[in-house]
Amino acid sequence: MDYGVEDIRESFKFLKCALELLNASNLSFFKKEAMLNVLRNESKLRLNFQANMCDTEVFEADGVKSFNRPISCFDKFSKPKSNVEDIDTWFEYECLSVSDMVVAIIHYYMVYGFKVIPCKHCGRVFATQSLKTVYCNRISPYKNDFSQKKSRPEPCKDTVKREIQFLRKKKDRLLDRIRNSSDVMRGYTEDVYDKLRQECSQYMDLVIKAPTPENFEKFNYYLECVAQKKEWKR
Ligand SMILES: [Zn+2]
């Protein structure tokens, strides 16, 4: 395989721009195809890969329908004629260089309508066919150092659900403790209690809107500080 440094650099430059085009929701397939071809010509990617469309239905003797010519020859990203919703249809790519692999990935994403977006929790990019999917399938990098129980590594979606439950319980328990403290009961530090309650609800909104490891840590740290400072007690 050809691993020229320039080739790799150009390929990643192409990938970055191509992903933006791919995610543009206001462009038709054909417009995207045309723009990607322009982009590819501009970056002068040397391509030599072949995309074979395969089907479980036998088109030819070996059951593989081939485009016959390498994709660089007919110079197109080529949407297949058959129904791509059909799960029995897939592509096989033959790649000879890094550029080929990059363009093959873009080709696949485009034909099957994948978008490449950052995960709402960990921020790493992933490909999805539906923008309703906001979390990737990877294991979350978040470790809750504030919990007594050691949490086992889980995918982003499960981690977010578990952590928000954890924070809500922790916040409710702390606010209960403060409300039942004698000073608050006697009305001396009611304003302090109200302020803490407001801050907690702001943090709760933050971790629901942006459930990132950083925000989980911020909220945990805040709750620990409030619990230790005991400013509601005079
Ligand atoms: Zn993630």
mmCIF file of C-alpha atoms and ligand atoms in Angstrom:
data_model
loop_
_atom_site.group_PDB
_atom_site.id
_atom_site.type_symbol
_atom_site.label_atom_id
_atom_site.label_comp_id
_atom_site.label_asym_id
_atom_site.label_seq_id
_atom_site.Cartn_x
_atom_site.Cartn_y
_atom_site.Cartn_z
ATOM 1 C CA MET A 1 0.000 0.000 0.000
ATOM 2 C CA ASP A 2 1.148 3.514 -0.822
ATOM 3 C CA TYR A 3 1.817 5.437 2.415
ATOM 4 C CA GLY A 4 3.266 8.667 0.986
ATOM 5 C CA VAL A 5 3.195 11.420 3.623
ATOM 6 C CA GLU A 6 1.772 13.919 1.129
ATOM 7 C CA ASP A 7 -0.911 11.430 0.184
ATOM 8 C CA ILE A 8 -1.970 11.021 3.811
ATOM 9 C CA ARG A 9 -1.950 14.770 4.450
ATOM 10 C CA GLU A 10 -4.035 15.491 1.339
ATOM 11 C CA SER A 11 -6.414 12.666 2.186
ATOM 12 C CA PHE A 12 -7.168 14.014 5.633
ATOM 13 C CA LYS A 13 -7.595 17.536 4.293
ATOM 14 C CA PHE A 14 -10.074 16.121 1.802
ATOM 15 C CA LEU A 15 -11.834 14.111 4.520
ATOM 16 C CA LYS A 16 -12.315 17.203 6.701
ATOM 17 C CA CYS A 17 -13.910 19.247 3.900
ATOM 18 C CA ALA A 18 -15.875 16.299 2.536
ATOM 19 C CA LEU A 19 -17.504 15.590 5.908
ATOM 20 C CA GLU A 20 -18.803 19.160 6.062
ATOM 21 C CA LEU A 21 -20.345 18.753 2.620
ATOM 22 C CA LEU A 22 -21.770 15.397 3.591
ATOM 23 C CA ASN A 23 -23.509 16.868 6.647
ATOM 24 C CA ALA A 24 -25.049 19.807 4.767
ATOM 25 C CA SER A 25 -28.775 19.081 5.010
ATOM 26 C CA ASN A 26 -29.828 21.634 2.378
ATOM 27 C CA LEU A 27 -27.978 19.973 -0.508
ATOM 28 C CA SER A 28 -29.310 17.226 -2.758
ATOM 29 C CA PHE A 29 -27.356 14.045 -3.426
ATOM 30 C CA PHE A 30 -26.416 15.265 -6.901
ATOM 31 C CA LYS A 31 -25.250 18.655 -5.678
ATOM 32 C CA LYS A 32 -23.124 16.960 -3.021
ATOM 33 C CA GLU A 33 -21.726 14.569 -5.594
ATOM 34 C CA ALA A 34 -20.739 17.439 -7.889
ATOM 35 C CA MET A 35 -19.140 19.425 -5.070
ATOM 36 C CA LEU A 36 -17.234 16.403 -3.791
ATOM 37 C CA ASN A 37 -15.882 15.772 -7.272
ATOM 38 C CA VAL A 38 -14.699 19.376 -7.535
ATOM 39 C CA LEU A 39 -13.103 19.068 -4.113
ATOM 40 C CA ARG A 40 -11.414 15.846 -5.111
ATOM 41 C CA ASN A 41 -10.028 17.359 -8.301
ATOM 42 C CA GLU A 42 -8.786 20.396 -6.387
ATOM 43 C CA SER A 43 -6.879 18.286 -3.893
ATOM 44 C CA LYS A 44 -5.547 16.182 -6.799
ATOM 45 C CA LEU A 45 -6.137 12.909 -5.007
ATOM 46 C CA ARG A 46 -4.558 10.092 -6.954
ATOM 47 C CA LEU A 47 -7.255 7.481 -6.924
ATOM 48 C CA ASN A 48 -7.160 3.907 -7.937
ATOM 49 C CA PHE A 49 -9.970 2.216 -6.099
ATOM 50 C CA GLN A 50 -12.821 0.121 -7.294
ATOM 51 C CA ALA A 51 -16.310 0.077 -5.804
ATOM 52 C CA ASN A 52 -18.241 -3.100 -6.372
ATOM 53 C CA MET A 53 -21.910 -3.108 -5.610
ATOM 54 C CA CYS A 54 -22.936 -6.490 -4.290
ATOM 55 C CA ASP A 55 -26.348 -8.036 -3.975
ATOM 56 C CA THR A 56 -27.655 -11.318 -2.657
ATOM 57 C CA GLU A 57 -29.572 -11.616 -5.904
ATOM 58 C CA VAL A 58 -27.320 -13.053 -8.554
ATOM 59 C CA PHE A 59 -26.753 -10.496 -11.308
ATOM 60 C CA GLU A 60 -23.767 -12.190 -12.770
ATOM 61 C CA ALA A 61 -22.203 -15.586 -12.534
ATOM 62 C CA ASP A 62 -20.356 -14.872 -9.288
ATOM 63 C CA GLY A 63 -23.229 -12.885 -7.730
ATOM 64 C CA VAL A 64 -21.282 -9.631 -7.825
ATOM 65 C CA LYS A 65 -22.357 -6.659 -9.903
ATOM 66 C CA SER A 66 -19.278 -4.654 -10.644
ATOM 67 C CA PHE A 67 -18.841 -1.114 -11.910
ATOM 68 C CA ASN A 68 -16.046 -2.632 -13.972
ATOM 69 C CA ARG A 69 -14.014 0.540 -14.232
ATOM 70 C CA PRO A 70 -12.020 2.045 -11.363
ATOM 71 C CA ILE A 71 -13.923 4.977 -9.881
ATOM 72 C CA SER A 72 -11.206 7.443 -10.873
ATOM 73 C CA CYS A 73 -11.904 6.727 -14.543
ATOM 74 C CA PHE A 74 -15.548 7.687 -14.609
ATOM 75 C CA ASP A 75 -14.820 10.329 -12.016
ATOM 76 C CA LYS A 76 -18.000 10.100 -9.970
ATOM 77 C CA PHE A 77 -19.157 9.180 -6.501
ATOM 78 C CA SER A 78 -21.874 7.171 -8.245
ATOM 79 C CA LYS A 79 -25.118 6.509 -6.441
ATOM 80 C CA PRO A 80 -26.203 2.967 -7.257
ATOM 81 C CA LYS A 81 -29.318 2.608 -9.402
ATOM 82 C CA SER A 82 -30.934 -0.009 -7.204
ATOM 83 C CA ASN A 83 -32.778 0.723 -3.975
ATOM 84 C CA VAL A 84 -30.158 1.411 -1.294
ATOM 85 C CA GLU A 85 -32.744 1.021 1.474
ATOM 86 C CA ASP A 86 -32.565 -2.660 0.654
ATOM 87 C CA ILE A 87 -30.332 -4.193 3.317
ATOM 88 C CA ASP A 88 -29.320 -6.961 0.923
ATOM 89 C CA THR A 89 -27.265 -4.452 -1.051
ATOM 90 C CA TRP A 90 -23.764 -3.544 0.004
ATOM 91 C CA PHE A 91 -20.475 -2.261 -1.327
ATOM 92 C CA GLU A 92 -17.068 -3.801 -1.472
ATOM 93 C CA TYR A 93 -14.079 -1.542 -1.983
ATOM 94 C CA GLU A 94 -10.667 -2.380 -3.284
ATOM 95 C CA CYS A 95 -8.177 0.240 -2.104
ATOM 96 C CA LEU A 96 -4.533 0.671 -3.011
ATOM 97 C CA SER A 97 -3.697 3.824 -1.035
ATOM 98 C CA VAL A 98 -4.794 5.947 1.922
ATOM 99 C CA SER A 99 -6.568 8.331 -0.473
ATOM 100 C CA ASP A 100 -8.549 5.423 -1.852
ATOM 101 C CA MET A 101 -9.658 4.453 1.647
ATOM 102 C CA VAL A 102 -10.732 7.994 2.496
ATOM 103 C CA VAL A 103 -12.767 8.386 -0.677
ATOM 104 C CA ALA A 104 -14.239 4.904 -0.217
ATOM 105 C CA ILE A 105 -15.469 5.870 3.267
ATOM 106 C CA ILE A 106 -16.971 9.128 1.973
ATOM 107 C CA HIS A 107 -18.580 7.246 -0.892
ATOM 108 C CA TYR A 108 -20.153 4.738 1.509
ATOM 109 C CA TYR A 109 -21.407 7.431 3.917
ATOM 110 C CA MET A 110 -22.936 9.413 1.087
ATOM 111 C CA VAL A 111 -24.678 6.519 -0.642
ATOM 112 C CA TYR A 112 -26.214 5.300 2.621
ATOM 113 C CA GLY A 113 -27.070 8.759 3.950
ATOM 114 C CA PHE A 114 -24.736 8.733 6.955
ATOM 115 C CA LYS A 115 -23.921 11.950 8.767
ATOM 116 C CA VAL A 116 -20.777 12.431 10.806
ATOM 117 C CA ILE A 117 -21.448 14.270 14.059
ATOM 118 C CA PRO A 118 -19.775 14.717 17.467
ATOM 119 C CA CYS A 119 -21.152 12.672 20.386
ATOM 120 C CA LYS A 120 -23.155 14.832 22.828
ATOM 121 C CA HIS A 121 -21.287 13.289 25.770
ATOM 122 C CA CYS A 122 -17.687 12.553 24.794
ATOM 123 C CA GLY A 123 -17.373 14.819 21.727
ATOM 124 C CA ARG A 124 -15.788 12.128 19.546
ATOM 125 C CA VAL A 125 -17.230 11.986 16.037
ATOM 126 C CA PHE A 126 -19.325 9.075 14.814
ATOM 127 C CA ALA A 127 -21.426 8.229 11.762
ATOM 128 C CA THR A 128 -25.194 7.948 12.042
ATOM 129 C CA GLN A 129 -28.123 7.739 9.649
ATOM 130 C CA SER A 130 -30.444 9.565 12.045
ATOM 131 C CA LEU A 131 -29.788 12.857 13.807
ATOM 132 C CA LYS A 132 -32.027 11.580 16.614
ATOM 133 C CA THR A 133 -29.010 9.540 17.678
ATOM 134 C CA VAL A 134 -26.895 11.903 19.761
ATOM 135 C CA TYR A 135 -24.530 9.510 21.565
ATOM 136 C CA CYS A 136 -21.855 7.276 20.062
ATOM 137 C CA ASN A 137 -21.537 3.576 20.939
ATOM 138 C CA ARG A 138 -18.090 3.888 22.455
ATOM 139 C CA ILE A 139 -17.245 3.432 26.124
ATOM 140 C CA SER A 140 -17.475 6.745 27.975
ATOM 141 C CA PRO A 141 -14.163 8.226 29.177
ATOM 142 C CA TYR A 142 -15.937 9.578 32.295
ATOM 143 C CA LYS A 143 -15.024 8.174 35.709
ATOM 144 C CA ASN A 144 -17.055 9.347 38.673
ATOM 145 C CA ASP A 145 -14.454 9.956 41.389
ATOM 146 C CA PHE A 146 -17.130 11.337 43.739
ATOM 147 C CA SER A 147 -19.140 8.130 43.997
ATOM 148 C CA GLN A 148 -18.447 5.540 46.731
ATOM 149 C CA LYS A 149 -19.392 2.788 44.341
ATOM 150 C CA LYS A 150 -16.937 2.132 41.554
ATOM 151 C CA SER A 151 -18.811 2.517 38.290
ATOM 152 C CA ARG A 152 -17.962 0.054 35.571
ATOM 153 C CA PRO A 153 -17.219 1.468 32.126
ATOM 154 C CA GLU A 154 -20.362 1.854 30.032
ATOM 155 C CA PRO A 155 -21.272 3.342 26.638
ATOM 156 C CA CYS A 156 -21.906 7.105 26.521
ATOM 157 C CA LYS A 157 -25.710 6.842 26.524
ATOM 158 C CA ASP A 158 -25.843 4.638 29.661
ATOM 159 C CA THR A 159 -23.199 6.707 31.430
ATOM 160 C CA VAL A 160 -25.196 9.912 30.893
ATOM 161 C CA LYS A 161 -28.401 8.318 32.190
ATOM 162 C CA ARG A 162 -26.693 6.866 35.264
ATOM 163 C CA GLU A 163 -24.758 10.039 36.088
ATOM 164 C CA ILE A 164 -27.784 12.349 35.820
ATOM 165 C CA GLN A 165 -29.699 10.038 38.179
ATOM 166 C CA PHE A 166 -26.721 10.041 40.548
ATOM 167 C CA LEU A 167 -26.443 13.843 40.555
ATOM 168 C CA ARG A 168 -30.175 14.381 41.010
ATOM 169 C CA LYS A 169 -30.240 12.077 44.053
ATOM 170 C CA LYS A 170 -27.105 13.615 45.519
ATOM 171 C CA LYS A 171 -28.501 17.135 45.081
ATOM 172 C CA ASP A 172 -31.910 16.217 46.609
ATOM 173 C CA ARG A 173 -30.256 14.573 49.614
ATOM 174 C CA LEU A 174 -28.027 17.587 50.229
ATOM 175 C CA LEU A 175 -30.875 20.097 49.920
ATOM 176 C CA ASP A 176 -32.979 18.008 52.326
ATOM 177 C CA ARG A 177 -30.152 18.015 54.828
ATOM 178 C CA ILE A 178 -29.780 21.791 54.562
ATOM 179 C CA ARG A 179 -33.503 22.451 54.826
ATOM 180 C CA ASN A 180 -33.672 20.342 57.984
ATOM 181 C CA SER A 181 -30.717 22.068 59.606
ATOM 182 C CA SER A 182 -31.763 24.037 62.663
ATOM 183 C CA ASP A 183 -30.678 27.466 61.363
ATOM 184 C CA VAL A 184 -32.744 27.180 58.211
ATOM 185 C CA MET A 185 -35.682 25.857 60.259
ATOM 186 C CA ARG A 186 -35.523 28.904 62.496
ATOM 187 C CA GLY A 187 -35.380 31.159 59.428
ATOM 188 C CA TYR A 188 -31.882 32.529 60.033
ATOM 189 C CA THR A 189 -30.385 31.359 56.748
ATOM 190 C CA GLU A 190 -33.390 30.877 54.528
ATOM 191 C CA ASP A 191 -31.873 33.114 51.836
ATOM 192 C CA VAL A 192 -28.742 30.942 51.745
ATOM 193 C CA TYR A 193 -30.906 27.874 51.239
ATOM 194 C CA ASP A 194 -32.861 29.530 48.410
ATOM 195 C CA LYS A 195 -29.639 30.563 46.695
ATOM 196 C CA LEU A 196 -28.252 27.012 46.893
ATOM 197 C CA ARG A 197 -31.488 25.579 45.543
ATOM 198 C CA GLN A 198 -31.366 27.957 42.596
ATOM 199 C CA GLU A 199 -27.730 27.158 41.842
ATOM 200 C CA CYS A 200 -28.495 23.440 41.980
ATOM 201 C CA SER A 201 -31.295 23.764 39.469
ATOM 202 C CA GLN A 202 -28.987 25.736 37.155
ATOM 203 C CA TYR A 203 -26.388 22.957 37.369
ATOM 204 C CA MET A 204 -29.104 20.375 36.737
ATOM 205 C CA ASP A 205 -30.150 22.241 33.556
ATOM 206 C CA LEU A 206 -26.516 22.426 32.479
ATOM 207 C CA VAL A 207 -25.827 18.679 32.764
ATOM 208 C CA ILE A 208 -29.087 17.824 30.993
ATOM 209 C CA LYS A 209 -28.372 20.204 28.106
ATOM 210 C CA ALA A 210 -24.649 19.444 27.877
ATOM 211 C CA PRO A 211 -23.958 16.081 29.565
ATOM 212 C CA THR A 212 -20.187 16.201 29.130
ATOM 213 C CA PRO A 213 -17.641 14.699 31.554
ATOM 214 C CA GLU A 214 -16.465 18.257 32.377
ATOM 215 C CA ASN A 215 -19.953 19.394 33.415
ATOM 216 C CA PHE A 216 -20.532 16.245 35.485
ATOM 217 C CA GLU A 217 -17.314 16.978 37.334
ATOM 218 C CA LYS A 218 -18.245 20.638 37.838
ATOM 219 C CA PHE A 219 -21.614 19.759 39.399
ATOM 220 C CA ASN A 220 -20.109 17.033 41.589
ATOM 221 C CA TYR A 221 -17.404 19.398 42.765
ATOM 222 C CA TYR A 222 -19.962 22.108 43.538
ATOM 223 C CA LEU A 223 -22.085 19.707 45.623
ATOM 224 C CA GLU A 224 -19.017 18.547 47.556
ATOM 225 C CA CYS A 225 -18.028 22.150 48.321
ATOM 226 C CA VAL A 226 -21.521 23.068 49.547
ATOM 227 C CA ALA A 227 -21.643 19.964 51.750
ATOM 228 C CA GLN A 228 -18.260 20.741 53.317
ATOM 229 C CA LYS A 229 -18.530 24.510 53.706
ATOM 230 C CA LYS A 230 -21.795 24.320 55.619
ATOM 231 C CA GLU A 231 -22.426 28.016 54.970
ATOM 232 C CA TRP A 232 -26.085 27.456 55.785
ATOM 233 C CA LYS A 233 -24.963 26.993 59.416
ATOM 234 C CA ARG A 234 -23.812 30.062 61.226
HETATM 235 ZN ZN ZN B 1 -19.529 9.208 22.987
#
